[in-house]
PDB file of C-alpha atoms in Angstrom:
ATOM      1  CA  MET M 139      68.725 105.976  88.990  1.00  0.00           C
ATOM      2  CA  LEU M 140      68.797 105.120  85.280  1.00  0.00           C
ATOM      3  CA  VAL M 141      72.217 104.292  83.828  1.00  0.00           C
ATOM      4  CA  ARG M 142      72.790 103.887  80.102  1.00  0.00           C
ATOM      5  CA  TRP M 143      75.964 102.779  78.360  1.00  0.00           C
ATOM      6  CA  SER M 144      76.927 101.185  75.064  1.00  0.00           C
ATOM      7  CA  ILE M 145      79.850  99.302  73.541  1.00  0.00           C
ATOM      8  CA  THR M 146      80.304  98.900  69.803  1.00  0.00           C
ATOM      9  CA  SER M 147      82.449  96.027  68.591  1.00  0.00           C
ATOM     10  CA  HIS M 148      84.589  95.886  65.443  1.00  0.00           C
ATOM     11  CA  THR M 149      81.740  94.025  63.721  1.00  0.00           C
ATOM     12  CA  GLY M 150      79.261  96.814  64.376  1.00  0.00           C
ATOM     13  CA  THR M 151      77.389  94.885  67.098  1.00  0.00           C
ATOM     14  CA  GLN M 152      76.339  97.173  69.916  1.00  0.00           C
ATOM     15  CA  LEU M 153      75.537  96.489  73.529  1.00  0.00           C
ATOM     16  CA  ASN M 154      73.025  98.915  75.006  1.00  0.00           C
ATOM     17  CA  THR M 155      71.754  98.823  78.529  1.00  0.00           C
ATOM     18  CA  SER M 156      69.451 100.659  80.843  1.00  0.00           C
ATOM     19  CA  ASP M 157      67.675  99.632  84.052  1.00  0.00           C
ATOM     20  CA  GLY M 158      69.568  96.380  84.491  1.00  0.00           C
ATOM     21  CA  ALA M 159      69.357  94.586  81.150  1.00  0.00           C
ATOM     22  CA  VAL M 160      71.383  94.456  77.951  1.00  0.00           C
ATOM     23  CA  ALA M 161      70.050  94.240  74.431  1.00  0.00           C
ATOM     24  CA  LEU M 162      72.306  92.674  71.794  1.00  0.00           C
ATOM     25  CA  GLY M 163      71.577  93.752  68.265  1.00  0.00           C
ATOM     26  CA  GLY M 164      73.376  93.348  64.968  1.00  0.00           C
ATOM     27  CA  THR M 165      73.568  95.557  61.944  1.00  0.00           C
ATOM     28  CA  HIS M 166      71.678  93.102  59.740  1.00  0.00           C
ATOM     29  CA  GLY M 167      68.468  92.458  61.639  1.00  0.00           C
ATOM     30  CA  GLY M 168      66.016  93.682  64.190  1.00  0.00           C
ATOM     31  CA  ASP M 169      66.047  90.708  66.503  1.00  0.00           C
ATOM     32  CA  PHE M 170      67.197  91.365  70.031  1.00  0.00           C
ATOM     33  CA  MET M 171      68.229  88.987  72.760  1.00  0.00           C
ATOM     34  CA  ARG M 172      68.060  90.217  76.307  1.00  0.00           C
ATOM     35  CA  PHE M 173      70.722  89.257  78.795  1.00  0.00           C
ATOM     36  CA  ASP M 174      71.132  89.858  82.469  1.00  0.00           C
ATOM     37  CA  ARG M 175      73.596  92.682  82.862  1.00  0.00           C
ATOM     38  CA  ARG M 176      75.665  90.728  85.369  1.00  0.00           C
ATOM     39  CA  ILE M 177      76.436  88.032  82.815  1.00  0.00           C
ATOM     40  CA  VAL M 178      77.679  90.555  80.266  1.00  0.00           C
ATOM     41  CA  LEU M 179      79.753  92.441  82.823  1.00  0.00           C
ATOM     42  CA  ALA M 180      81.339  89.200  84.002  1.00  0.00           C
ATOM     43  CA  ALA M 181      82.233  88.279  80.437  1.00  0.00           C
ATOM     44  CA  LEU M 182      83.764  91.708  79.816  1.00  0.00           C
ATOM     45  CA  ALA M 183      85.750  91.519  83.047  1.00  0.00           C
ATOM     46  CA  ALA M 184      87.106  88.099  82.122  1.00  0.00           C
ATOM     47  CA  ALA M 185      88.139  89.319  78.668  1.00  0.00           C
ATOM     48  CA  VAL M 186      90.048  92.242  80.173  1.00  0.00           C
ATOM     49  CA  ALA M 187      91.610  90.237  83.005  1.00  0.00           C
ATOM     50  CA  VAL M 188      93.437  87.728  80.795  1.00  0.00           C
ATOM     51  CA  PRO M 189      95.778  90.167  79.011  1.00  0.00           C
ATOM     52  CA  LEU M 190      96.276  92.149  82.207  1.00  0.00           C
ATOM     53  CA  ALA M 191      97.362  89.060  84.097  1.00  0.00           C
ATOM     54  CA  SER M 192      99.846  88.203  81.353  1.00  0.00           C
ATOM     55  CA  ALA M 193     101.298  91.708  81.407  1.00  0.00           C
ATOM     56  CA  GLN M 194     101.660  91.709  85.182  1.00  0.00           C
ATOM     57  CA  ASP M 195     103.869  88.620  85.050  1.00  0.00           C
ATOM     58  CA  LEU M 196     106.488  90.711  83.231  1.00  0.00           C
ATOM     59  CA  HIS M 197     106.766  93.303  85.987  1.00  0.00           C
ATOM     60  CA  PRO M 198     110.382  93.503  87.289  1.00  0.00           C
ATOM     61  CA  SER M 199     109.259  93.209  90.918  1.00  0.00           C
ATOM     62  CA  ARG M 200     107.752  89.758  90.252  1.00  0.00           C
ATOM     63  CA  ARG M 201     110.734  88.266  88.439  1.00  0.00           C
ATOM     64  CA  PRO M 202     112.690  85.434  90.082  1.00  0.00           C
ATOM     65  CA  SER M 203     115.712  87.769  89.729  1.00  0.00           C
ATOM     66  CA  PRO M 204     114.320  91.262  90.417  1.00  0.00           C
ATOM     67  CA  LEU M 205     115.698  94.494  89.029  1.00  0.00           C
ATOM     68  CA  GLY M 206     118.335  96.336  91.076  1.00  0.00           C
ATOM     69  CA  MET M 207     120.095  99.678  90.816  1.00  0.00           C
ATOM     70  CA  ALA M 208     123.173 101.193  92.448  1.00  0.00           C
ATOM     71  CA  ARG M 209     124.043 104.859  91.978  1.00  0.00           C
ATOM     72  CA  THR M 210     126.353 107.584  93.237  1.00  0.00           C
ATOM     73  CA  MET M 211     127.638 111.061  92.440  1.00  0.00           C
ATOM     74  CA  LEU M 212     131.230 112.073  91.691  1.00  0.00           C
ATOM     75  CA  ASP M 213     131.032 115.850  92.017  1.00  0.00           C
ATOM     76  CA  ASP M 214     128.430 116.605  89.317  1.00  0.00           C
ATOM     77  CA  ALA M 215     128.866 113.260  87.534  1.00  0.00           C
ATOM     78  CA  TYR M 216     126.115 110.664  87.938  1.00  0.00           C
ATOM     79  CA  VAL M 217     127.181 107.008  87.973  1.00  0.00           C
ATOM     80  CA  ARG M 218     124.624 104.198  87.884  1.00  0.00           C
ATOM     81  CA  VAL M 219     124.458 100.431  87.439  1.00  0.00           C
ATOM     82  CA  VAL M 220     121.140  98.726  86.556  1.00  0.00           C
ATOM     83  CA  TYR M 221     121.105  94.932  86.759  1.00  0.00           C
ATOM     84  CA  GLY M 222     119.097  91.779  87.449  1.00  0.00           C
ATOM     85  CA  ARG M 223     119.727  90.262  90.895  1.00  0.00           C
ATOM     86  CA  PRO M 224     119.846  86.447  90.922  1.00  0.00           C
ATOM     87  CA  TYR M 225     119.727  84.528  94.205  1.00  0.00           C
ATOM     88  CA  LYS M 226     121.894  81.593  95.215  1.00  0.00           C
ATOM     89  CA  ARG M 227     118.770  79.506  95.884  1.00  0.00           C
ATOM     90  CA  ASP M 228     119.761  75.853  96.326  1.00  0.00           C
ATOM     91  CA  ARG M 229     122.776  76.016  94.039  1.00  0.00           C
ATOM     92  CA  LYS M 230     125.935  74.901  95.816  1.00  0.00           C
ATOM     93  CA  ASN M 231     128.539  75.793  93.189  1.00  0.00           C
ATOM     94  CA  ILE M 232     128.204  79.274  91.688  1.00  0.00           C
ATOM     95  CA  PHE M 233     131.749  80.187  90.579  1.00  0.00           C
ATOM     96  CA  GLY M 234     134.164  77.504  89.409  1.00  0.00           C
ATOM     97  CA  THR M 235     135.393  75.329  86.571  1.00  0.00           C
ATOM     98  CA  LYS M 236     133.249  73.757  83.898  1.00  0.00           C
ATOM     99  CA  GLU M 237     134.295  70.313  85.146  1.00  0.00           C
ATOM    100  CA  SER M 238     132.932  71.127  88.597  1.00  0.00           C
ATOM    101  CA  GLY M 239     129.525  72.003  87.159  1.00  0.00           C
ATOM    102  CA  ALA M 240     129.663  75.653  88.288  1.00  0.00           C
ATOM    103  CA  VAL M 241     126.836  78.013  87.347  1.00  0.00           C
ATOM    104  CA  VAL M 242     129.335  80.738  86.367  1.00  0.00           C
ATOM    105  CA  VAL M 243     132.317  79.150  84.662  1.00  0.00           C
ATOM    106  CA  TYR M 244     135.851  80.497  85.035  1.00  0.00           C
ATOM    107  CA  GLY M 245     137.285  81.819  81.789  1.00  0.00           C
ATOM    108  CA  GLU M 246     133.896  82.297  80.116  1.00  0.00           C
ATOM    109  CA  ARG M 247     132.120  85.601  79.606  1.00  0.00           C
ATOM    110  CA  TRP M 248     129.256  86.049  82.067  1.00  0.00           C
ATOM    111  CA  ARG M 249     126.256  88.350  81.763  1.00  0.00           C
ATOM    112  CA  THR M 250     126.876  89.454  85.384  1.00  0.00           C
ATOM    113  CA  GLY M 251     123.232  89.590  86.354  1.00  0.00           C
ATOM    114  CA  ALA M 252     119.956  88.246  84.988  1.00  0.00           C
ATOM    115  CA  ASN M 253     117.254  89.104  82.444  1.00  0.00           C
ATOM    116  CA  GLU M 254     118.339  92.164  80.419  1.00  0.00           C
ATOM    117  CA  ALA M 255     122.038  92.974  80.185  1.00  0.00           C
ATOM    118  CA  THR M 256     123.598  94.847  83.092  1.00  0.00           C
ATOM    119  CA  GLU M 257     124.231  98.491  82.134  1.00  0.00           C
ATOM    120  CA  LEU M 258     126.597 101.146  83.471  1.00  0.00           C
ATOM    121  CA  THR M 259     125.885 104.860  82.918  1.00  0.00           C
ATOM    122  CA  VAL M 260     128.330 107.719  83.520  1.00  0.00           C
ATOM    123  CA  THR M 261     127.392 111.309  82.706  1.00  0.00           C
ATOM    124  CA  ARG M 262     130.981 112.576  82.519  1.00  0.00           C
ATOM    125  CA  ASP M 263     134.253 111.101  81.307  1.00  0.00           C
ATOM    126  CA  VAL M 264     135.744 108.945  84.055  1.00  0.00           C
ATOM    127  CA  LEU M 265     138.673 106.654  84.732  1.00  0.00           C
ATOM    128  CA  PHE M 266     137.252 103.151  85.010  1.00  0.00           C
ATOM    129  CA  GLY M 267     139.821 100.792  86.452  1.00  0.00           C
ATOM    130  CA  GLY M 268     142.455 103.359  85.508  1.00  0.00           C
ATOM    131  CA  GLN M 269     141.378 103.618  81.863  1.00  0.00           C
ATOM    132  CA  LYS M 270     139.509 106.550  80.359  1.00  0.00           C
ATOM    133  CA  LEU M 271     135.826 105.917  79.684  1.00  0.00           C
ATOM    134  CA  PRO M 272     133.779 108.511  77.773  1.00  0.00           C
ATOM    135  CA  ALA M 273     130.432 109.612  79.190  1.00  0.00           C
ATOM    136  CA  GLY M 274     127.632 107.296  78.080  1.00  0.00           C
ATOM    137  CA  THR M 275     125.782 104.063  78.783  1.00  0.00           C
ATOM    138  CA  TYR M 276     127.411 100.676  78.272  1.00  0.00           C
ATOM    139  CA  SER M 277     126.430  97.046  78.708  1.00  0.00           C
ATOM    140  CA  LEU M 278     128.567  95.395  81.384  1.00  0.00           C
ATOM    141  CA  SER M 279     129.753  91.801  81.509  1.00  0.00           C
ATOM    142  CA  THR M 280     132.645  89.973  83.131  1.00  0.00           C
ATOM    143  CA  THR M 281     135.003  87.043  82.665  1.00  0.00           C
ATOM    144  CA  PRO M 282     135.545  85.517  86.122  1.00  0.00           C
ATOM    145  CA  ALA M 283     138.737  83.715  87.105  1.00  0.00           C
ATOM    146  CA  PRO M 284     140.398  82.832  90.420  1.00  0.00           C
ATOM    147  CA  GLY M 285     141.965  85.956  91.876  1.00  0.00           C
ATOM    148  CA  THR M 286     141.308  88.311  88.926  1.00  0.00           C
ATOM    149  CA  TRP M 287     138.249  89.099  86.848  1.00  0.00           C
ATOM    150  CA  LYS M 288     137.984  90.936  83.550  1.00  0.00           C
ATOM    151  CA  VAL M 289     135.265  93.582  83.386  1.00  0.00           C
ATOM    152  CA  HIS M 290     133.987  94.401  79.883  1.00  0.00           C
ATOM    153  CA  LEU M 291     132.092  97.545  78.885  1.00  0.00           C
ATOM    154  CA  ASN M 292     130.415  97.318  75.503  1.00  0.00           C
ATOM    155  CA  SER M 293     128.685  99.778  73.177  1.00  0.00           C
ATOM    156  CA  LYS M 294     125.795  97.419  72.347  1.00  0.00           C
ATOM    157  CA  LEU M 295     122.645  98.165  74.347  1.00  0.00           C
ATOM    158  CA  GLY M 296     119.236  96.528  74.668  1.00  0.00           C
ATOM    159  CA  LEU M 297     120.760  93.065  75.005  1.00  0.00           C
ATOM    160  CA  ASP M 298     119.279  90.092  76.819  1.00  0.00           C
ATOM    161  CA  GLY M 299     122.377  89.041  78.693  1.00  0.00           C
ATOM    162  CA  LEU M 300     125.029  88.248  76.076  1.00  0.00           C
ATOM    163  CA  GLY M 301     122.676  88.195  73.100  1.00  0.00           C
ATOM    164  CA  THR M 302     119.143  88.860  71.948  1.00  0.00           C
ATOM    165  CA  PHE M 303     115.929  86.953  72.597  1.00  0.00           C
ATOM    166  CA  ALA M 304     113.111  87.027  70.060  1.00  0.00           C
ATOM    167  CA  ASN M 305     110.391  84.573  69.025  1.00  0.00           C
ATOM    168  CA  ASN M 306     111.425  82.215  71.838  1.00  0.00           C
ATOM    169  CA  THR M 307     114.937  81.989  70.376  1.00  0.00           C
ATOM    170  CA  PHE M 308     118.158  83.239  71.970  1.00  0.00           C
ATOM    171  CA  THR M 309     120.847  84.458  69.577  1.00  0.00           C
ATOM    172  CA  PRO M 310     124.340  85.111  71.002  1.00  0.00           C
ATOM    173  CA  VAL M 311     126.044  88.345  69.968  1.00  0.00           C
ATOM    174  CA  ASP M 312     129.758  88.530  69.147  1.00  0.00           C
ATOM    175  CA  LEU M 313     130.655  91.129  71.765  1.00  0.00           C
ATOM    176  CA  PRO M 314     134.492  91.440  71.760  1.00  0.00           C
ATOM    177  CA  PRO M 315     134.586  93.558  68.536  1.00  0.00           C
ATOM    178  CA  THR M 316     132.367  96.195  70.196  1.00  0.00           C
ATOM    179  CA  ASP M 317     134.030  96.216  73.610  1.00  0.00           C
ATOM    180  CA  VAL M 318     134.837  99.820  74.496  1.00  0.00           C
ATOM    181  CA  LEU M 319     136.931  98.907  77.513  1.00  0.00           C
ATOM    182  CA  THR M 320     138.197  95.812  79.309  1.00  0.00           C
ATOM    183  CA  VAL M 321     139.915  96.110  82.685  1.00  0.00           C
ATOM    184  CA  SER M 322     141.273  93.624  85.183  1.00  0.00           C
ATOM    185  CA  ALA M 323     139.905  93.726  88.726  1.00  0.00           C
ATOM    186  CA  PRO M 324     140.970  91.821  91.842  1.00  0.00           C
ATOM    187  CA  ALA M 325     138.563  89.194  93.162  1.00  0.00           C
ATOM    188  CA  THR M 326     138.745  88.385  96.857  1.00  0.00           C
ATOM    189  CA  GLU M 327     137.014  85.777  99.005  1.00  0.00           C
ATOM    190  CA  LEU M 328     134.547  86.939 101.629  1.00  0.00           C
ATOM    191  CA  PRO M 329     134.368  85.268 105.061  1.00  0.00           C
ATOM    192  CA  GLU M 330     131.709  82.613 105.415  1.00  0.00           C
ATOM    193  CA  ASP M 331     129.638  84.796 107.749  1.00  0.00           C
ATOM    194  CA  LYS M 332     129.647  87.592 105.127  1.00  0.00           C
ATOM    195  CA  GLU M 333     128.186  85.465 102.325  1.00  0.00           C
ATOM    196  CA  VAL M 334     125.847  87.428 100.027  1.00  0.00           C
ATOM    197  CA  ASP M 335     122.811  85.431  98.895  1.00  0.00           C
ATOM    198  CA  GLN M 336     121.713  87.837  96.134  1.00  0.00           C
ATOM    199  CA  LEU M 337     123.985  89.455  93.548  1.00  0.00           C
ATOM    200  CA  THR M 338     124.708  93.015  94.665  1.00  0.00           C
ATOM    201  CA  PHE M 339     126.394  96.061  93.125  1.00  0.00           C
ATOM    202  CA  GLU M 340     127.315  98.953  95.402  1.00  0.00           C
ATOM    203  CA  PHE M 341     129.397 102.112  95.221  1.00  0.00           C
ATOM    204  CA  GLU M 342     131.767 102.833  98.098  1.00  0.00           C
ATOM    205  CA  LYS M 343     133.453 106.207  98.431  1.00  0.00           C
ATOM    206  CA  THR M 344     137.253 106.362  98.278  1.00  0.00           C
ATOM    207  CA  ALA M 345     139.792 109.174  98.495  1.00  0.00           C
ATOM    208  CA  ALA M 346     140.073 109.213  94.691  1.00  0.00           C
ATOM    209  CA  GLY M 347     136.385 108.779  93.889  1.00  0.00           C
ATOM    210  CA  THR M 348     134.407 105.570  94.346  1.00  0.00           C
ATOM    211  CA  ASP M 349     134.731 101.798  94.010  1.00  0.00           C
ATOM    212  CA  MET M 350     132.132  99.841  92.071  1.00  0.00           C
ATOM    213  CA  VAL M 351     131.804  96.722  94.215  1.00  0.00           C
ATOM    214  CA  LEU M 352     130.237  93.460  93.044  1.00  0.00           C
ATOM    215  CA  ARG M 353     129.447  90.828  95.665  1.00  0.00           C
ATOM    216  CA  TRP M 354     127.838  87.439  95.297  1.00  0.00           C
ATOM    217  CA  ILE M 355     128.118  84.403  97.530  1.00  0.00           C
ATOM    218  CA  ARG M 356     131.690  84.707  98.872  1.00  0.00           C
ATOM    219  CA  THR M 357     133.245  86.630  95.966  1.00  0.00           C
ATOM    220  CA  GLU M 358     133.942  90.373  95.932  1.00  0.00           C
ATOM    221  CA  VAL M 359     135.216  92.319  92.907  1.00  0.00           C
ATOM    222  CA  ARG M 360     136.199  96.006  93.014  1.00  0.00           C
ATOM    223  CA  VAL M 361     136.741  98.483  90.188  1.00  0.00           C
ATOM    224  CA  PRO M 362     137.890 102.031  91.068  1.00  0.00           C
ATOM    225  CA  ILE M 363     136.134 104.919  89.341  1.00  0.00           C
ATOM    226  CA  ALA M 364     137.359 108.520  89.362  1.00  0.00           C
ATOM    227  CA  LEU M 365     136.698 111.645  87.330  1.00  0.00           C
ATOM    228  CA  ALA M 366     138.936 111.998  84.279  1.00  0.00           C
ATOM    229  CA  LYS M 367     141.253 115.019  84.234  1.00  0.00           C
ATOM    230  CA  GLY M 368     140.831 117.671  81.549  1.00  0.00           C
TER     231      GLY M 368
END
């Protein structure tokens, strides 16, 4: 069977092939060089493979902290959290004081995830931690502390954690002025046999609605969510 194909480059050079060989010709001469088709195909495959390999490394499923999502329904309201899920790995001190060398420092705002900023979406007005939250999507961060955490919902979206990352440079964003809501939430200690190796958000049904539950290592934080009246 005779197969013929051609590729024209941006310089006007064209590759033409039939019956197993390739002729390379330019636009400024009649000379041709003949190449074995396998060599040309291998070169083309290599050229395509390099950018594809680079792109694949960005896939969420291959990140050290993969993408996670928790979702639930409150009547006809959709509630969802999208977040990066870091592991404990070999780190012994996740939550604690700066002096102790903790990964997440008490009293400092934490991205509460990994990679892009954690985001909460609600499709109807709700009560978040007892305070009214309009329908929408918000970036979510926290300020951990022993016994009580602050949970911040912010109007800025598309963040990389607590700032922006461009041209290999991270630029922090001043978030407090654009906080839509900040609530306090109790933090409790999990038993040793209930330790959670990977950061997890879940929704657990309650009589009033649902609890958004964050668990990592031996810390659990709960924020009640219910539909707003009227």
